[in-house]
mmCIF file of C-alpha atoms in Angstrom:
data_model
loop_
_atom_site.group_PDB
_atom_site.id
_atom_site.type_symbol
_atom_site.label_atom_id
_atom_site.label_comp_id
_atom_site.label_asym_id
_atom_site.label_seq_id
_atom_site.Cartn_x
_atom_site.Cartn_y
_atom_site.Cartn_z
ATOM 1 C CA MET A 470 0.011 0.055 0.023
ATOM 2 C CA ASN A 471 1.477 3.293 -1.108
ATOM 3 C CA THR A 472 0.447 5.737 1.597
ATOM 4 C CA GLY A 473 2.412 8.605 0.153
ATOM 5 C CA ALA A 474 0.772 8.579 -3.272
ATOM 6 C CA LYS A 475 -1.008 11.682 -4.683
ATOM 7 C CA ALA A 476 -4.575 11.918 -5.888
ATOM 8 C CA GLN A 477 -5.120 9.725 -8.899
ATOM 9 C CA VAL A 478 -7.156 10.605 -11.982
ATOM 10 C CA PRO A 479 -10.582 9.430 -11.060
ATOM 11 C CA ASP A 480 -11.532 7.972 -14.422
ATOM 12 C CA ILE A 481 -8.912 5.299 -14.896
ATOM 13 C CA ALA A 482 -11.205 3.481 -17.310
ATOM 14 C CA ALA A 483 -11.131 6.463 -19.748
ATOM 15 C CA GLN A 484 -7.439 6.787 -19.534
ATOM 16 C CA ILE A 485 -6.882 3.076 -20.233
ATOM 17 C CA THR A 486 -9.420 3.034 -23.133
ATOM 18 C CA TYR A 487 -7.871 5.998 -24.655
ATOM 19 C CA ALA A 488 -4.316 4.380 -24.522
ATOM 20 C CA MET A 489 -5.660 1.178 -26.068
ATOM 21 C CA ARG A 490 -7.516 3.095 -28.823
ATOM 22 C CA THR A 491 -4.356 5.111 -29.542
ATOM 23 C CA MET A 492 -2.260 1.961 -29.956
ATOM 24 C CA GLY A 493 -5.018 0.293 -32.010
ATOM 25 C CA VAL A 494 -5.459 -2.485 -29.458
ATOM 26 C CA ALA A 495 -8.774 -4.404 -29.571
ATOM 27 C CA PRO A 496 -11.017 -3.445 -26.680
ATOM 28 C CA ILE A 497 -11.494 -7.048 -25.425
ATOM 29 C CA PRO A 498 -11.412 -8.058 -21.718
ATOM 30 C CA ARG A 499 -7.984 -9.711 -21.551
ATOM 31 C CA ASN A 500 -6.311 -6.693 -23.275
ATOM 32 C CA TYR A 501 -8.089 -4.232 -20.846
ATOM 33 C CA GLU A 502 -6.804 -6.292 -17.822
ATOM 34 C CA LEU A 503 -3.283 -6.197 -19.207
ATOM 35 C CA PHE A 504 -3.342 -2.373 -19.653
ATOM 36 C CA TYR A 505 -5.042 -1.952 -16.200
ATOM 37 C CA GLU A 506 -2.332 -3.836 -14.446
ATOM 38 C CA ALA A 507 0.381 -1.902 -16.295
ATOM 39 C CA TYR A 508 -1.452 1.439 -15.727
ATOM 40 C CA ILE A 509 -1.807 1.148 -11.965
ATOM 41 C CA GLY A 510 1.922 0.154 -11.727
ATOM 42 C CA SER A 511 1.430 -2.879 -9.477
ATOM 43 C CA ASN A 512 4.018 -4.642 -11.590
ATOM 44 C CA PRO A 513 6.859 -2.412 -12.944
ATOM 45 C CA ALA A 514 8.247 -5.183 -15.124
ATOM 46 C CA LEU A 515 4.922 -5.561 -16.844
ATOM 47 C CA THR A 516 4.664 -1.892 -17.306
ATOM 48 C CA ARG A 517 8.146 -1.755 -18.848
ATOM 49 C CA ASP A 518 7.615 -4.705 -21.164
ATOM 50 C CA LEU A 519 4.289 -3.377 -22.362
ATOM 51 C CA SER A 520 5.796 -0.071 -23.252
ATOM 52 C CA ALA A 521 8.619 -1.809 -25.051
ATOM 53 C CA LEU A 522 6.065 -3.164 -27.470
ATOM 54 C CA GLY A 523 5.519 0.276 -28.870
ATOM 55 C CA SER A 524 2.414 1.633 -30.550
ATOM 56 C CA LYS A 525 1.937 -1.274 -32.968
ATOM 57 C CA ALA A 526 1.657 -4.264 -30.630
ATOM 58 C CA THR A 527 -0.024 -7.374 -32.130
ATOM 59 C CA GLN A 528 -2.584 -9.404 -30.393
ATOM 60 C CA GLU A 529 -0.146 -12.320 -30.379
ATOM 61 C CA GLU A 530 2.503 -10.187 -28.582
ATOM 62 C CA LEU A 531 -0.055 -8.935 -26.022
ATOM 63 C CA ASP A 532 -1.198 -12.528 -25.318
ATOM 64 C CA THR A 533 2.408 -13.657 -24.878
ATOM 65 C CA LEU A 534 2.952 -10.876 -22.450
ATOM 66 C CA GLY A 535 -0.237 -11.705 -20.591
ATOM 67 C CA GLU A 536 0.659 -15.308 -20.196
ATOM 68 C CA GLN A 537 4.107 -14.400 -18.939
ATOM 69 C CA TYR A 538 2.878 -12.256 -16.090
ATOM 70 C CA PHE A 539 -0.508 -13.923 -15.235
ATOM 71 C CA GLY A 540 -2.040 -16.864 -16.920
ATOM 72 C CA GLY A 541 -5.498 -15.382 -16.858
ATOM 73 C CA HIS A 542 -5.163 -14.413 -20.584
ATOM 74 C CA HIS A 543 -4.894 -18.037 -21.485
ATOM 75 C CA GLN A 544 -7.886 -18.940 -19.377
ATOM 76 C CA SER A 545 -9.882 -16.203 -20.968
ATOM 77 C CA ARG A 546 -9.400 -17.634 -24.320
ATOM 78 C CA ILE A 547 -10.240 -21.165 -23.125
ATOM 79 C CA MET A 548 -13.401 -19.730 -21.584
ATOM 80 C CA GLU A 549 -14.323 -18.029 -24.850
ATOM 81 C CA ASN A 550 -13.787 -21.433 -26.658
ATOM 82 C CA VAL A 551 -15.957 -23.205 -24.106
ATOM 83 C CA HIS A 552 -18.665 -20.590 -24.620
ATOM 84 C CA THR A 553 -18.517 -21.294 -28.305
ATOM 85 C CA ARG A 554 -18.895 -24.974 -27.660
ATOM 86 C CA ILE A 555 -22.005 -24.353 -25.513
ATOM 87 C CA VAL A 556 -23.584 -22.194 -28.278
ATOM 88 C CA THR A 557 -22.909 -24.915 -30.752
ATOM 89 C CA GLU A 558 -24.455 -27.543 -28.556
ATOM 90 C CA LEU A 559 -27.503 -25.386 -28.042
ATOM 91 C CA ASP A 560 -27.829 -24.814 -31.772
ATOM 92 C CA GLY A 561 -27.739 -28.625 -32.293
ATOM 93 C CA LEU A 562 -30.356 -29.177 -29.676
ATOM 94 C CA LEU A 563 -32.596 -26.513 -31.139
ATOM 95 C CA GLY A 564 -32.227 -28.247 -34.613
ATOM 96 C CA LEU A 565 -33.272 -31.563 -33.037
ATOM 97 C CA LEU A 566 -36.404 -30.027 -31.430
ATOM 98 C CA LYS A 567 -37.384 -28.388 -34.677
ATOM 99 C CA GLN A 568 -37.137 -31.689 -36.453
ATOM 100 C CA GLU A 569 -39.307 -33.320 -33.846
ATOM 101 C CA GLN A 570 -41.763 -30.501 -34.099
ATOM 102 C CA SER A 571 -41.853 -30.967 -37.903
ATOM 103 C CA SER A 572 -42.375 -34.701 -37.634
ATOM 104 C CA LEU A 573 -45.219 -34.331 -35.123
ATOM 105 C CA GLU A 574 -46.826 -31.729 -37.325
ATOM 106 C CA SER A 575 -46.736 -34.142 -40.256
ATOM 107 C CA TYR A 576 -48.176 -36.999 -38.110
ATOM 108 C CA ASN A 577 -51.019 -34.761 -36.856
ATOM 109 C CA LYS A 578 -51.718 -33.750 -40.442
ATOM 110 C CA LEU A 579 -51.896 -37.464 -41.434
ATOM 111 C CA LEU A 580 -54.242 -38.181 -38.519
ATOM 112 C CA GLY A 581 -56.676 -35.428 -39.662
ATOM 113 C CA GLU A 582 -56.665 -36.602 -43.315
ATOM 114 C CA THR A 583 -57.380 -40.183 -42.265
ATOM 115 C CA CYS A 584 -60.225 -39.092 -39.990
ATOM 116 C CA ASN A 585 -61.819 -37.324 -42.908
ATOM 117 C CA ARG A 586 -61.562 -40.340 -45.077
ATOM 118 C CA ILE A 587 -63.119 -42.579 -42.529
ATOM 119 C CA ASN A 588 -66.064 -40.110 -42.025
ATOM 120 C CA THR A 589 -66.584 -40.165 -45.818
ATOM 121 C CA LYS A 590 -69.765 -42.198 -46.746
ATOM 122 C CA SER A 591 -69.007 -44.502 -49.718
ATOM 123 C CA LYS A 592 -69.254 -48.094 -50.939
ATOM 124 C CA ASN A 593 -65.545 -48.510 -50.337
ATOM 125 C CA SER A 594 -65.719 -47.715 -46.554
ATOM 126 C CA ALA A 595 -64.302 -51.070 -45.542
ATOM 127 C CA GLU A 596 -61.376 -50.691 -47.977
ATOM 128 C CA ILE A 597 -60.817 -47.102 -46.811
ATOM 129 C CA LEU A 598 -60.754 -48.290 -43.246
ATOM 130 C CA ARG A 599 -58.279 -51.144 -43.897
ATOM 131 C CA SER A 600 -55.977 -48.742 -45.777
ATOM 132 C CA ALA A 601 -56.295 -46.122 -43.104
ATOM 133 C CA ILE A 602 -55.421 -48.518 -40.421
ATOM 134 C CA THR A 603 -52.362 -49.754 -42.328
ATOM 135 C CA LEU A 604 -51.251 -46.236 -43.015
ATOM 136 C CA LEU A 605 -51.685 -45.212 -39.346
ATOM 137 C CA GLN A 606 -49.764 -48.225 -38.128
ATOM 138 C CA GLU A 607 -46.746 -47.393 -40.412
ATOM 139 C CA ALA A 608 -46.970 -43.713 -39.596
ATOM 140 C CA THR A 609 -47.243 -44.275 -35.837
ATOM 141 C CA GLY A 610 -44.278 -46.815 -35.920
ATOM 142 C CA ASP A 611 -42.148 -44.350 -37.856
ATOM 143 C CA THR A 612 -43.019 -41.441 -35.590
ATOM 144 C CA MET A 613 -42.406 -43.361 -32.457
ATOM 145 C CA ALA A 614 -39.055 -44.566 -33.756
ATOM 146 C CA HIS A 615 -38.118 -40.947 -34.782
ATOM 147 C CA GLY A 616 -39.218 -39.743 -31.304
ATOM 148 C CA GLU A 617 -37.026 -42.370 -29.639
ATOM 149 C CA LYS A 618 -34.027 -41.376 -31.666
ATOM 150 C CA THR A 619 -34.784 -37.688 -30.858
ATOM 151 C CA VAL A 620 -34.913 -38.547 -27.118
ATOM 152 C CA GLU A 621 -31.579 -40.310 -27.392
ATOM 153 C CA SER A 622 -30.029 -37.388 -29.218
ATOM 154 C CA VAL A 623 -31.449 -34.913 -26.772
ATOM 155 C CA GLU A 624 -29.955 -36.979 -23.836
ATOM 156 C CA GLN A 625 -26.617 -37.070 -25.592
ATOM 157 C CA LYS A 626 -26.648 -33.273 -26.130
ATOM 158 C CA SER A 627 -27.597 -32.653 -22.594
ATOM 159 C CA GLN A 628 -24.763 -34.782 -21.311
ATOM 160 C CA GLU A 629 -22.340 -33.082 -23.590
ATOM 161 C CA MET A 630 -23.584 -29.566 -22.415
ATOM 162 C CA ALA A 631 -23.274 -30.688 -18.864
ATOM 163 C CA GLU A 632 -19.662 -31.625 -19.453
ATOM 164 C CA VAL A 633 -18.893 -28.339 -21.111
ATOM 165 C CA ARG A 634 -20.624 -26.480 -18.359
ATOM 166 C CA LYS A 635 -18.381 -28.329 -15.814
ATOM 167 C CA GLU A 636 -15.409 -27.207 -17.826
ATOM 168 C CA LEU A 637 -16.577 -23.670 -17.920
ATOM 169 C CA ASP A 638 -17.216 -23.621 -14.127
ATOM 170 C CA GLU A 639 -13.659 -25.046 -13.509
ATOM 171 C CA TYR A 640 -12.033 -22.440 -15.787
ATOM 172 C CA LYS A 641 -14.012 -19.621 -14.178
ATOM 173 C CA ARG A 642 -12.844 -20.873 -10.747
ATOM 174 C CA ILE A 643 -9.249 -20.894 -11.942
ATOM 175 C CA ALA A 644 -9.631 -17.364 -13.553
ATOM 176 C CA ASN A 645 -10.941 -16.045 -10.254
ATOM 177 C CA THR A 646 -8.259 -17.596 -8.098
ATOM 178 C CA ASP A 647 -4.921 -15.888 -7.220
ATOM 179 C CA SER A 648 -2.249 -18.406 -8.309
ATOM 180 C CA LEU A 649 0.083 -17.584 -5.457
ATOM 181 C CA THR A 650 -2.183 -17.635 -2.443
ATOM 182 C CA ARG A 651 -5.012 -19.938 -3.707
ATOM 183 C CA ILE A 652 -7.678 -17.468 -2.583
ATOM 184 C CA ALA A 653 -9.976 -15.231 -4.754
ATOM 185 C CA ASN A 654 -8.213 -12.634 -6.919
ATOM 186 C CA ARG A 655 -9.024 -8.978 -7.751
ATOM 187 C CA ARG A 656 -11.368 -10.011 -10.545
ATOM 188 C CA ALA A 657 -13.451 -12.094 -8.148
ATOM 189 C CA PHE A 658 -13.298 -9.354 -5.477
ATOM 190 C CA ASP A 659 -14.637 -6.732 -7.928
ATOM 191 C CA GLU A 660 -17.631 -8.957 -8.864
ATOM 192 C CA LYS A 661 -18.342 -9.679 -5.076
ATOM 193 C CA LEU A 662 -18.021 -6.031 -4.147
ATOM 194 C CA ALA A 663 -20.346 -4.847 -6.931
ATOM 195 C CA ALA A 664 -22.898 -7.453 -5.780
ATOM 196 C CA ILE A 665 -23.190 -5.948 -2.266
ATOM 197 C CA TYR A 666 -25.450 -3.124 -3.491
ATOM 198 C CA ASP A 667 -27.687 -5.284 -5.780
ATOM 199 C CA GLY A 668 -30.121 -6.000 -3.002
ATOM 200 C CA SER A 669 -28.886 -9.406 -2.024
ATOM 201 C CA PHE A 670 -27.003 -8.230 1.068
ATOM 202 C CA ASN A 671 -28.134 -6.912 4.349
ATOM 203 C CA LEU A 672 -26.142 -3.627 4.348
ATOM 204 C CA PRO A 673 -26.066 -2.981 8.132
ATOM 205 C CA LEU A 674 -24.714 -6.468 8.646
ATOM 206 C CA THR A 675 -22.210 -6.465 5.694
ATOM 207 C CA GLY A 676 -18.672 -5.214 6.064
ATOM 208 C CA LEU A 677 -15.669 -4.745 3.863
ATOM 209 C CA VAL A 678 -12.179 -5.208 5.477
ATOM 210 C CA LEU A 679 -8.985 -4.191 3.716
ATOM 211 C CA ALA A 680 -5.797 -5.704 5.231
ATOM 212 C CA ASP A 681 -2.253 -4.759 4.368
ATOM 213 C CA ILE A 682 0.967 -6.535 5.430
ATOM 214 C CA ASP A 683 3.145 -4.053 7.431
ATOM 215 C CA HIS A 684 6.611 -3.158 5.973
ATOM 216 C CA PHE A 685 6.289 -5.680 3.142
ATOM 217 C CA LYS A 686 8.582 -3.822 0.814
ATOM 218 C CA LYS A 687 11.306 -4.081 3.440
ATOM 219 C CA ILE A 688 10.724 -7.867 3.547
ATOM 220 C CA ASN A 689 11.153 -8.125 -0.176
ATOM 221 C CA ASP A 690 14.164 -5.951 -0.205
ATOM 222 C CA SER A 691 15.862 -7.775 2.603
ATOM 223 C CA TYR A 692 15.095 -11.390 1.849
ATOM 224 C CA GLY A 693 14.054 -11.337 -1.826
ATOM 225 C CA HIS A 694 10.692 -11.989 -3.632
ATOM 226 C CA PRO A 695 10.667 -15.782 -3.227
ATOM 227 C CA VAL A 696 10.582 -15.330 0.555
ATOM 228 C CA GLY A 697 7.965 -12.595 0.118
ATOM 229 C CA ASP A 698 5.796 -14.874 -1.996
ATOM 230 C CA LYS A 699 5.949 -17.607 0.752
ATOM 231 C CA ILE A 700 4.956 -14.985 3.321
ATOM 232 C CA LEU A 701 2.007 -13.810 1.176
ATOM 233 C CA ALA A 702 0.736 -17.389 0.800
ATOM 234 C CA SER A 703 1.129 -17.942 4.648
ATOM 235 C CA VAL A 704 -0.732 -14.762 5.439
ATOM 236 C CA ALA A 705 -3.500 -15.814 3.136
ATOM 237 C CA THR A 706 -3.786 -19.183 4.937
ATOM 238 C CA VAL A 707 -3.889 -17.493 8.445
ATOM 239 C CA ILE A 708 -6.703 -15.229 7.288
ATOM 240 C CA ARG A 709 -8.642 -18.106 5.833
ATOM 241 C CA MET A 710 -8.253 -20.198 8.941
ATOM 242 C CA ASN A 711 -9.649 -17.475 11.137
ATOM 243 C CA VAL A 712 -12.919 -16.720 9.403
ATOM 244 C CA ARG A 713 -15.982 -18.645 8.598
ATOM 245 C CA LYS A 714 -16.040 -20.822 5.495
ATOM 246 C CA ASP A 715 -18.663 -18.638 3.880
ATOM 247 C CA VAL A 716 -16.627 -15.437 4.416
ATOM 248 C CA PHE A 717 -15.058 -14.059 1.088
ATOM 249 C CA VAL A 718 -11.306 -13.758 1.254
ATOM 250 C CA SER A 719 -9.273 -12.325 -1.611
ATOM 251 C CA ARG A 720 -5.881 -10.944 -2.510
ATOM 252 C CA THR A 721 -6.467 -7.627 -4.287
ATOM 253 C CA GLY A 722 -2.977 -6.952 -5.328
ATOM 254 C CA GLY A 723 0.608 -6.817 -3.918
ATOM 255 C CA GLU A 724 0.464 -7.301 -0.166
ATOM 256 C CA GLU A 725 -3.173 -6.172 0.268
ATOM 257 C CA PHE A 726 -6.091 -8.480 1.048
ATOM 258 C CA ALA A 727 -9.855 -7.894 1.154
ATOM 259 C CA ILE A 728 -12.539 -9.653 3.201
ATOM 260 C CA ILE A 729 -16.268 -9.339 2.680
ATOM 261 C CA VAL A 730 -18.413 -10.436 5.547
ATOM 262 C CA ASP A 731 -22.146 -10.828 5.462
ATOM 263 C CA GLY A 732 -24.446 -11.347 8.458
ATOM 264 C CA ASN A 733 -22.344 -9.965 11.287
ATOM 265 C CA THR A 734 -22.482 -6.813 13.402
ATOM 266 C CA PRO A 735 -19.662 -4.314 13.287
ATOM 267 C CA ASP A 736 -18.392 -5.513 16.705
ATOM 268 C CA GLU A 737 -18.379 -9.115 15.538
ATOM 269 C CA ILE A 738 -16.390 -8.156 12.446
ATOM 270 C CA MET A 739 -13.962 -6.174 14.511
ATOM 271 C CA GLN A 740 -13.452 -9.240 16.775
ATOM 272 C CA MET A 741 -12.800 -11.295 13.625
ATOM 273 C CA CYS A 742 -10.172 -8.729 12.476
ATOM 274 C CA GLU A 743 -8.482 -8.838 15.854
ATOM 275 C CA ARG A 744 -8.473 -12.585 15.798
ATOM 276 C CA ILE A 745 -6.753 -12.581 12.397
ATOM 277 C CA ARG A 746 -4.279 -9.889 13.459
ATOM 278 C CA GLN A 747 -3.280 -11.737 16.628
ATOM 279 C CA ALA A 748 -3.079 -15.108 15.062
ATOM 280 C CA LEU A 749 -0.644 -13.698 12.332
ATOM 281 C CA GLU A 750 1.326 -11.869 14.982
ATOM 282 C CA LEU A 751 1.966 -15.193 16.812
ATOM 283 C CA THR A 752 2.767 -17.180 13.624
ATOM 284 C CA PRO A 753 6.371 -18.030 13.255
ATOM 285 C CA PHE A 754 8.091 -17.118 9.948
ATOM 286 C CA LYS A 755 11.448 -18.868 10.135
ATOM 287 C CA ASN A 756 13.505 -20.668 7.621
ATOM 288 C CA SER A 757 13.916 -24.201 8.903
ATOM 289 C CA ARG A 758 17.092 -24.846 6.855
ATOM 290 C CA THR A 759 19.001 -21.659 7.552
ATOM 291 C CA GLY A 760 17.375 -20.551 10.833
ATOM 292 C CA VAL A 761 16.705 -17.005 9.527
ATOM 293 C CA ASN A 762 13.697 -15.538 11.200
ATOM 294 C CA TYR A 763 11.619 -13.360 8.891
ATOM 295 C CA GLY A 764 9.058 -12.337 11.491
ATOM 296 C CA PRO A 765 7.180 -11.009 13.198
ATOM 297 C CA ILE A 766 4.719 -10.448 10.340
ATOM 298 C CA THR A 767 1.863 -8.153 11.154
ATOM 299 C CA LEU A 768 -1.287 -6.771 9.492
ATOM 300 C CA SER A 769 -3.069 -3.425 9.529
ATOM 301 C CA LEU A 770 -6.713 -3.672 8.931
ATOM 302 C CA GLY A 771 -9.523 -1.201 7.973
ATOM 303 C CA LEU A 772 -13.243 -1.834 8.206
ATOM 304 C CA CYS A 773 -16.218 -0.073 6.763
ATOM 305 C CA MET A 774 -19.824 -1.264 6.981
ATOM 306 C CA ALA A 775 -21.849 -1.286 3.804
ATOM 307 C CA ASN A 776 -24.579 1.043 5.104
ATOM 308 C CA ALA A 777 -21.973 3.702 5.675
ATOM 309 C CA ALA A 778 -21.527 4.083 1.911
ATOM 310 C CA GLU A 779 -23.803 4.607 -1.119
ATOM 311 C CA ASP A 780 -21.970 2.360 -3.555
ATOM 312 C CA PRO A 781 -19.144 -0.038 -4.065
ATOM 313 C CA GLY A 782 -16.570 2.679 -4.813
ATOM 314 C CA GLU A 783 -17.404 4.676 -1.743
ATOM 315 C CA LEU A 784 -17.343 1.519 0.448
ATOM 316 C CA TYR A 785 -13.853 0.709 -0.836
ATOM 317 C CA ALA A 786 -12.675 4.255 -0.412
ATOM 318 C CA LYS A 787 -13.836 4.430 3.201
ATOM 319 C CA ALA A 788 -12.426 0.982 4.065
ATOM 320 C CA ASP A 789 -9.171 2.183 2.584
ATOM 321 C CA ILE A 790 -9.323 5.355 4.766
ATOM 322 C CA ALA A 791 -9.745 3.162 7.825
ATOM 323 C CA LEU A 792 -6.724 1.190 6.752
ATOM 324 C CA TYR A 793 -4.748 4.253 6.273
ATOM 325 C CA CYS A 794 -5.602 5.351 9.803
ATOM 326 C CA ALA A 795 -4.565 1.957 11.144
ATOM 327 C CA LYS A 796 -1.180 2.401 9.370
ATOM 328 C CA ASN A 797 -0.903 5.929 10.682
ATOM 329 C CA ALA A 798 -1.678 4.786 14.257
ATOM 330 C CA GLY A 799 1.531 2.615 14.242
ATOM 331 C CA ARG A 800 0.376 -0.399 12.260
ATOM 332 C CA ASN A 801 -0.597 -3.848 13.507
ATOM 333 C CA CYS A 802 -4.005 -2.668 14.526
ATOM 334 C CA THR A 803 -7.558 -2.446 13.337
ATOM 335 C CA ARG A 804 -9.653 0.615 12.679
ATOM 336 C CA GLN A 805 -13.342 0.980 11.658
ATOM 337 C CA PHE A 806 -14.277 3.920 9.488
ATOM 338 C CA GLU A 807 -15.784 6.816 11.227
ATOM 339 C CA ASP A 808 -17.040 10.196 9.951
ATOM 340 C CA GLY A 809 -14.182 12.618 10.377
ATOM 341 C CA MET A 810 -11.404 10.251 9.290
ATOM 342 C CA LYS A 811 -9.267 11.903 6.586
ATOM 343 C CA LYS A 812 -6.789 10.771 4.125
ATOM 344 C CA ASP A 813 -4.562 12.712 1.668
ATOM 345 C CA PHE A 814 -5.321 10.434 -1.254
ATOM 346 C CA THR A 815 -8.116 8.372 -2.667
ATOM 347 C CA LYS A 816 -7.429 4.998 -4.128
ATOM 348 C CA SER A 817 -9.670 4.175 -7.164
ATOM 349 C CA TRP A 818 -11.732 1.049 -7.354
ATOM 350 C CA LEU A 819 -12.569 -0.354 -10.740
ATOM 351 C CA ILE A 820 -14.877 -3.237 -11.626
ATOM 352 C CA TYR A 821 -13.455 -5.527 -14.268
ATOM 353 C CA ARG A 822 -15.898 -5.463 -17.239
ATOM 354 C CA ARG A 823 -16.227 -8.898 -18.723
#
């Protein structure tokens, strides 16, 4: 968390869209995500490599860069392919149903014509009846056989679509999971945060917690990024182990985590935050081979209840202000947002559009 940053341009989306349009980059989700990550500067190497592509970057170059820094681009293409397969299966099923409808319409028409013949008064009534019965037997047999084949085909299509749907669900789970910590990522967080104000949450009992590892840059600088990555994964595990299974936990970038709690009072959520903070403070971070002690590792946390904000953006900003106040109070503590809390910058929150 960069507590010394200046105010950012509020409309990041417009800035990114303009940059993509200037470079002639297709406005598709995976390209937008790539430019977003580069724009906010969370990965300087990514920003540098994207700039090195110049103003005529090809889609292949962008995808290669995306796969290098985060595999979500590859997953996005897979999900697009799975979606195409689902559409194809649905088209096939629709075709089968139309054939069945046509077959039944023809059979109904035959029934009507046969009925009219039987009702006709003539000398050949017996002959008409015999021929009508033979015709109906053949038509009924053909229709039933066709119907059985249609049922078999529909069942097969349904099984194929169920398999494709399973693949799609799995790829979506992977795309919404942070590869390092195995908890939800920023994309999943944005979706969850946006849903808070869609009417499905009880706002007075819903809280957003932002948590930031204290002095994490110093850890990376002193021991290297591999150690930092292990610490990030361990912190995620500690957080996950100290909340209910239904509580949403995500890594939103760098050393920052977000927790969305539904169904608890502010006091209960504060108790949860303190439980997490104390558990992490007591967790040993030591290299068993070299004996080097990386700890203690501590967290600063900021809470804002959903009914204290009008929308997701304001909720995020107020939780971030509370986090800033926790940092300013000496770190390794929890603060709940209150009117009157001030901060010298506003961190923008942006929902991924997909």
